[in-house]
Coordinates of C-alpha atoms in Angstrom, one line a residue:
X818 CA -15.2 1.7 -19.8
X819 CA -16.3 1.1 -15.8
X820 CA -14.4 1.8 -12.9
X821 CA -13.8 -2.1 -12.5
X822 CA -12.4 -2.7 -15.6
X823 CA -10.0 0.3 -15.0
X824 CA -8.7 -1.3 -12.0
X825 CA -8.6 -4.2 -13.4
X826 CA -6.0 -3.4 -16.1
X827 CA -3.9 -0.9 -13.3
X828 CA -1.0 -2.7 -13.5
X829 CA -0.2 -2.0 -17.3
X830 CA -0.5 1.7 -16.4
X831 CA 1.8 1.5 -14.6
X832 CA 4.4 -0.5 -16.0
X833 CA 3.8 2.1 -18.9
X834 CA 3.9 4.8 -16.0
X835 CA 7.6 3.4 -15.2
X836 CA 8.8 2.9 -18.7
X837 CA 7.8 6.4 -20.0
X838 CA 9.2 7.8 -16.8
X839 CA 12.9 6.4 -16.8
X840 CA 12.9 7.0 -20.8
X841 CA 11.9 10.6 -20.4
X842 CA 15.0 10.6 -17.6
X843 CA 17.3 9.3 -19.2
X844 CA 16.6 11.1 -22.8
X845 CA 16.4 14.5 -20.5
X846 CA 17.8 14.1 -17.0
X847 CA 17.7 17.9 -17.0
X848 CA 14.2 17.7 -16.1
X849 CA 14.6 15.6 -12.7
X850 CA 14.6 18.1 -10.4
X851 CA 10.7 19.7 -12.2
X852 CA 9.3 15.8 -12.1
X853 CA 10.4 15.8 -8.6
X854 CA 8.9 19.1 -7.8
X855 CA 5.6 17.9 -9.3
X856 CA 5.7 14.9 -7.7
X857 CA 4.4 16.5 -3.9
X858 CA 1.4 17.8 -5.1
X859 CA 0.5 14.9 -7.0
X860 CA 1.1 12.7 -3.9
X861 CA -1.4 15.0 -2.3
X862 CA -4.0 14.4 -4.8
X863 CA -3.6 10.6 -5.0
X864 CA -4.1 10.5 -1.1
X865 CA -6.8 12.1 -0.8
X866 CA -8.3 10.9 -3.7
X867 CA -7.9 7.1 -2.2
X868 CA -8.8 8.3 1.9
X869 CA -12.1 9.9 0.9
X870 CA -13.4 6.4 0.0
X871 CA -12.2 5.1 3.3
X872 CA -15.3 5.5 6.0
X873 CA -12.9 7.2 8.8
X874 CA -15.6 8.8 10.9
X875 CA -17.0 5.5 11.0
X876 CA -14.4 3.1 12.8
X877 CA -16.1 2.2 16.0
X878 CA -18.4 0.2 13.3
X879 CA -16.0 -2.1 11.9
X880 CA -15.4 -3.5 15.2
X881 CA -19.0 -5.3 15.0
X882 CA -17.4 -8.3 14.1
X883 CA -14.8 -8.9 16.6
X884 CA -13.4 -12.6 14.6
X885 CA -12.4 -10.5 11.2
X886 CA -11.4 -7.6 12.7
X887 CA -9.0 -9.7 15.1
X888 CA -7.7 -11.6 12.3
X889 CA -7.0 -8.7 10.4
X890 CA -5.2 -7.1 13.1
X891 CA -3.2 -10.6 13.9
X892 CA -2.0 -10.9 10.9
X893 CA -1.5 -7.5 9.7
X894 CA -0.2 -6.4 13.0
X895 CA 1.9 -9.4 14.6
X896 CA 2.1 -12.2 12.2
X897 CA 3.3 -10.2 8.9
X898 CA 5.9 -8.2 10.5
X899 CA 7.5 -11.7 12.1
X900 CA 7.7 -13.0 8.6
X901 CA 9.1 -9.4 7.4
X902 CA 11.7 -9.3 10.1
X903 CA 12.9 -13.1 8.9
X904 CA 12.9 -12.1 5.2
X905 CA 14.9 -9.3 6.0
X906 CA 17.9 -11.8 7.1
X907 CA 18.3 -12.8 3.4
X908 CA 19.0 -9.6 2.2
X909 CA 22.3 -7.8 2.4
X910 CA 23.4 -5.1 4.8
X911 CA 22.2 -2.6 2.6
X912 CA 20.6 0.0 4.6
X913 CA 18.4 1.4 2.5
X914 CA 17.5 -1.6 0.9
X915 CA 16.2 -2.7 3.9
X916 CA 14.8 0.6 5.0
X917 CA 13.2 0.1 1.7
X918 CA 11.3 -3.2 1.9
X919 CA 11.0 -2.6 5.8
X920 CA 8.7 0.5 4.5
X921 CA 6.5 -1.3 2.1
X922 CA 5.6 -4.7 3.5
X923 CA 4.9 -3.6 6.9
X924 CA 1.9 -1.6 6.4
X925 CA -1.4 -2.9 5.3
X926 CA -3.2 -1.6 1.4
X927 CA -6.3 0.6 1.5
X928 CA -7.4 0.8 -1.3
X929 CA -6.8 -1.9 -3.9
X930 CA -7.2 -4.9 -1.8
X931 CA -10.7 -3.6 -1.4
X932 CA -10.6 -4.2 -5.4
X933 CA -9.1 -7.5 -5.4
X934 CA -10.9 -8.5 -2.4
X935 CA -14.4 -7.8 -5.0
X936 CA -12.7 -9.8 -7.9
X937 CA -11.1 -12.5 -5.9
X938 CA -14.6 -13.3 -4.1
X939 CA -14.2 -11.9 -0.7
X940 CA -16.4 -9.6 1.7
X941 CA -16.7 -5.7 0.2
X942 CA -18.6 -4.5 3.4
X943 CA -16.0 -6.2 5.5
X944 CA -12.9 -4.9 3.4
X945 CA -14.5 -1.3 3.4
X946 CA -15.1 -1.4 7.3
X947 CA -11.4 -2.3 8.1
X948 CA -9.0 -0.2 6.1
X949 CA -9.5 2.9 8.5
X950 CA -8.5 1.0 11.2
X951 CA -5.2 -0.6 9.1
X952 CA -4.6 3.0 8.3
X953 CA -4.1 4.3 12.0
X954 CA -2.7 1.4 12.9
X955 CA 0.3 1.5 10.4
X956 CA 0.7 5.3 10.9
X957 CA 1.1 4.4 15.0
X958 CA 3.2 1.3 14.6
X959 CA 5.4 1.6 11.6
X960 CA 7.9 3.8 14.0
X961 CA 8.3 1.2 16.7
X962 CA 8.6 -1.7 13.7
X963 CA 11.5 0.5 12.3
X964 CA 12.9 1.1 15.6
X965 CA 13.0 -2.8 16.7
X966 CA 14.6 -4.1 13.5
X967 CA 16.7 -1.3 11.8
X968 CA 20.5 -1.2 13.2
X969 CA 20.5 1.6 15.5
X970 CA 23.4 3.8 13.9
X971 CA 20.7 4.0 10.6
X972 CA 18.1 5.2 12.8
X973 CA 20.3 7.8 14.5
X974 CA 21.8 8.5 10.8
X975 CA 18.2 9.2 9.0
X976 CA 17.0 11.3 11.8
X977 CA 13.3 10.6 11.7
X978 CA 12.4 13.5 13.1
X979 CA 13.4 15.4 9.6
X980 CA 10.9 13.5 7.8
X981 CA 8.2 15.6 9.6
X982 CA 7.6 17.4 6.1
X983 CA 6.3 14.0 4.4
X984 CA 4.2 13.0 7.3
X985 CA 2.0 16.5 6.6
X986 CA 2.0 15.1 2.9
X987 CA 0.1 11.9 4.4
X988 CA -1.8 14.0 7.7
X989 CA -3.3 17.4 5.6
X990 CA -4.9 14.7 3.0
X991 CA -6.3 12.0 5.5
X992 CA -7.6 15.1 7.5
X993 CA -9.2 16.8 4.2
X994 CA -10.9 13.3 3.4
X995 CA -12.4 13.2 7.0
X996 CA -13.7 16.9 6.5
X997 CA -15.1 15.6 3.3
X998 CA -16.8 12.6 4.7
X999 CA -18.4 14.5 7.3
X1000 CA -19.6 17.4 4.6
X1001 CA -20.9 14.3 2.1
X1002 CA -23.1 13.0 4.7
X1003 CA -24.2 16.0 5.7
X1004 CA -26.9 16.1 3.2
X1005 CA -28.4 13.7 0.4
X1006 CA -26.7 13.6 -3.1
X1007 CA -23.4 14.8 -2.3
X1008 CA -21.8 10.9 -2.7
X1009 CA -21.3 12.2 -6.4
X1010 CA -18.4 13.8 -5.1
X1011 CA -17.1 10.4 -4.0
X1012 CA -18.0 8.5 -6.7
X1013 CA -16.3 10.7 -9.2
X1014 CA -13.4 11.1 -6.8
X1015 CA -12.9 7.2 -7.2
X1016 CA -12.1 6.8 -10.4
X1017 CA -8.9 9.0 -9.5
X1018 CA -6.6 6.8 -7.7
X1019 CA -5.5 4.4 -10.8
X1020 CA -4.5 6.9 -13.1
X1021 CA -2.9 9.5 -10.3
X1022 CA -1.1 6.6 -8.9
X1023 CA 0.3 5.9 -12.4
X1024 CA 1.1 9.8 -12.9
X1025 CA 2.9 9.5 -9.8
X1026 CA 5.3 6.4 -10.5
X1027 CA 6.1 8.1 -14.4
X1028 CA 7.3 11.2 -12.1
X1029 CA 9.3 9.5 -9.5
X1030 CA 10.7 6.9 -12.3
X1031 CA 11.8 10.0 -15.0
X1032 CA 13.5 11.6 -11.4
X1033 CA 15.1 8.7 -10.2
X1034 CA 16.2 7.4 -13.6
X1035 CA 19.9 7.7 -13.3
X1036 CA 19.8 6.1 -9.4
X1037 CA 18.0 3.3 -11.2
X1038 CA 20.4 2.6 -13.7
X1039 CA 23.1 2.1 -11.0
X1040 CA 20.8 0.5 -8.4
X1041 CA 19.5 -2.3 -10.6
X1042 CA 21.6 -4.9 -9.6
X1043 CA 20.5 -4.1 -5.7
X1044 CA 17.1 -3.7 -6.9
X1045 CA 16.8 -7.3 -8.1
X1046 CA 17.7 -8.7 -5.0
X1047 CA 14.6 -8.1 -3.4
X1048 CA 12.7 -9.4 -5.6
X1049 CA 12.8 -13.0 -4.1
X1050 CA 11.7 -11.7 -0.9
X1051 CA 8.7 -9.7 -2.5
X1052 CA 7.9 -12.8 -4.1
X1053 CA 7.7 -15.1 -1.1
X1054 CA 6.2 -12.9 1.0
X1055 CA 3.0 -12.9 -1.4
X1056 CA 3.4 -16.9 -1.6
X1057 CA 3.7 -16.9 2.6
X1058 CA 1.2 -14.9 3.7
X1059 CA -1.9 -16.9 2.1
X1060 CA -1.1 -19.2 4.5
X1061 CA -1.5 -16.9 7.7
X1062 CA -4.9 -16.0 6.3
X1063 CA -5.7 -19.7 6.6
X1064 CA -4.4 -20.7 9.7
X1065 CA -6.0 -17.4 10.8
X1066 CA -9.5 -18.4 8.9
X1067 CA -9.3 -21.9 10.8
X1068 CA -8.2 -20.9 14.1
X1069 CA -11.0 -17.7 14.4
X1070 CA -13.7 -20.3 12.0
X1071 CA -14.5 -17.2 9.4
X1072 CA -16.6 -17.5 7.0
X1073 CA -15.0 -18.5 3.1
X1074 CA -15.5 -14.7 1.9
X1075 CA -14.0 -13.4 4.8
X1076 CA -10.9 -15.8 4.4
X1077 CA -10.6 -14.6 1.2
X1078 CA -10.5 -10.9 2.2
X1079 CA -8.2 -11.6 4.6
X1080 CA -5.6 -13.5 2.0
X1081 CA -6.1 -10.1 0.5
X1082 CA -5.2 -7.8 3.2
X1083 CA -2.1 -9.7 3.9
X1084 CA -1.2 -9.9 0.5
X1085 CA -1.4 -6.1 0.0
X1086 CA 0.5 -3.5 1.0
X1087 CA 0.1 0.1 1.0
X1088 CA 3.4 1.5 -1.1
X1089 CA 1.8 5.6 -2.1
X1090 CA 1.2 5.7 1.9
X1091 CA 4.7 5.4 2.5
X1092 CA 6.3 6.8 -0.2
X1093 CA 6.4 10.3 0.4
X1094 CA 9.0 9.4 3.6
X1095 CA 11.3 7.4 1.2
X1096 CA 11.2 10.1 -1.1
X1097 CA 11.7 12.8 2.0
X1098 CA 14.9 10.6 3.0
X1099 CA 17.9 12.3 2.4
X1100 CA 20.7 12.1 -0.5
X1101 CA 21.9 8.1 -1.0
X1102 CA 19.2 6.4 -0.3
X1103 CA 17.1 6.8 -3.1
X1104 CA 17.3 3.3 -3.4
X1105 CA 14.2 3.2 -0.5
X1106 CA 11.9 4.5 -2.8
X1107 CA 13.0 2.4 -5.7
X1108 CA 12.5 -0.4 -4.1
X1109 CA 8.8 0.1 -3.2
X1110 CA 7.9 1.5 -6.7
X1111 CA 9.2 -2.2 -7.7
X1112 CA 7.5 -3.8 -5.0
X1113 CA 4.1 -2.7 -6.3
X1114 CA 4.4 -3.7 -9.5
X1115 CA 5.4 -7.3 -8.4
X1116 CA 2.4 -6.9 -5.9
X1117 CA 0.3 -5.9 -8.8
X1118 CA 1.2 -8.9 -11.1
X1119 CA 1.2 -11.2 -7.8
X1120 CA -2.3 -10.2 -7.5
X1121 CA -3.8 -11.5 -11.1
X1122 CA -2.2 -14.6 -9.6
X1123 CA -4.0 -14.8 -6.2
X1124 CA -7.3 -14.0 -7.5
X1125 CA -6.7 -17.5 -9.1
X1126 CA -5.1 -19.2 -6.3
X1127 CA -7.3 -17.9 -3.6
X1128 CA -11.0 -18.4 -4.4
X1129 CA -10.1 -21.6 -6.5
X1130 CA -7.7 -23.3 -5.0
X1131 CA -6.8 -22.1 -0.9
X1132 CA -10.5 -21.2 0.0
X1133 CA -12.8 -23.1 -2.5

């Protein structure tokens, strides 16, 4: 089997992922707190795993083509968090079900919308050269966004500054992958390391949503109800935003690949980034982190749907 075809089925790993997780949780709850334990270090390793295919000491570069790279950031930046902020008026006052889908939909993917951009017909070299910069973007902007549209008593409640452990779960990987970069480069051959490193991400990412489902099986159970309420809103943002990439494609004239990898980027968001700060939140809102485990898998399955809707029917 090839690395594409892995990717390609990811989505039934991890609904398998989920369903062997909140079995083994509910046949042994007992073992929550161990799944939760291992869950950290697993985070790591899927982080890193995914930023050492990112070109990070390379950034200036992707700002050669100043139309993409300006849509990108439009949409991803100003355009998607307007339509996040106005989905977020449907929802209840739950906040940590907003905290939730305020987590996962503002923040750009990394790493599997370069897959789907591949599949769907889109611009590899272009998807490659802009993820670093969607990465340091979201990590810069995704306080202010919480700041401007959560209530101000749950920000003074959560106490952002607490979450300082699971920021060093995202910072120690994206500065080992950087180290790792500039060591590869350093001399001819060592891209093996890379290569082999990429065929982690699928199967770590699916380790990591069995562990966080077997911990959080119980909070499941009696979060369903407020679980399936977001689900609309997942749904139309994915049928919304191809629609920013084409007014986006029109206004800036891009090419049809680069359209398409821009339908991508919007579509696509980057839930294992974020999830070690749902998981750091403290006791009662577990539901965060529910909700962008579910959010992923809707993305997942929304995506088999865009890479038919995309090249054949938006940007033929």
């Amino acid at each position: 089997m090839d690395r594409l075809t892995l990717e390609r089925n990811q989505v039934w790993l991890y609904l398998g992922g989920i369903c062997a997780g909140l079995l083994l949780g509910s046949l042994a709850p007992e073992l929550g707190g161990t799944l939760e334990y291992l869950l950290w270090p697993a985070l790591i390793a899927l982080l890193y795993a995914t930023f050492v295919q990112m070109p990070l000491l390379h950034v200036r570069e992707a700002f050669r083509d100043h139309r993409f790279v300006g849509a990108v950031l439009l949409g991803n930046f100003l355009l998607v968090p307007l339509l996040v902020w106005a989905l977020l008026q449907w929802l209840p006052p739950d906040p940590a079900l907003r905290l939730g889908v305020l987590l996962v939909l503002l923040v750009p993917c990394t790493d599997w919308f370069i897959t789907f951009s591949q599949l769907g017909g889109g611009n590899v070299p272009r998807a490659i050269a802009v993820t670093p910069i969607n990465l340091l973007l979201q990590l810069a902007l995704l306080p202010l966004y919480l700041w401007l549209m959560l209530d101000q008593g749950v920000a003074l409640e959560l106490n952002l500054l607490d979450l300082w452990p699971a920021l060093l779960v995202v910072l120690i990987p994206l500065a080992l992958a950087a180290l790792s970069e500039r060591w590869i480069e350093a001399r001819p051959g060592r891209d093996l390391w890379r290569e082999r490193l990429a065929w982690w991400p699928v199967p770590l990412l699916a380790v990591v949503v069995f562990l966080i489902a077997g911990a959080q099986a119980e909070a499941v159970r009696s979060a369903l109800s407020e679980l399936l309420v977001v689900v609309p809103v997942f749904v139309a943002f994915l049928l919304a935003v191809p629609y920013m990439a084409m007014l986006l494609a029109r206004l800036l004239a891009l090419p049809r690949d680069h359209a398409r990898t821009l339908a991508f980027s919007l579509g696509t968001r980057n839930s294992f980034v974020v999830l070690p700060f749902a998981l750091a939140l403290p006791a009662g809102w577990e539901v965060a982190a529910m909700v962008i485990v579910l959010q992923s898998v809707i993305e997942l399955f929304g995506m088999v749907f865009y890479l038919w809707w995309i090249p054949r029917k938006l940007f033929k």
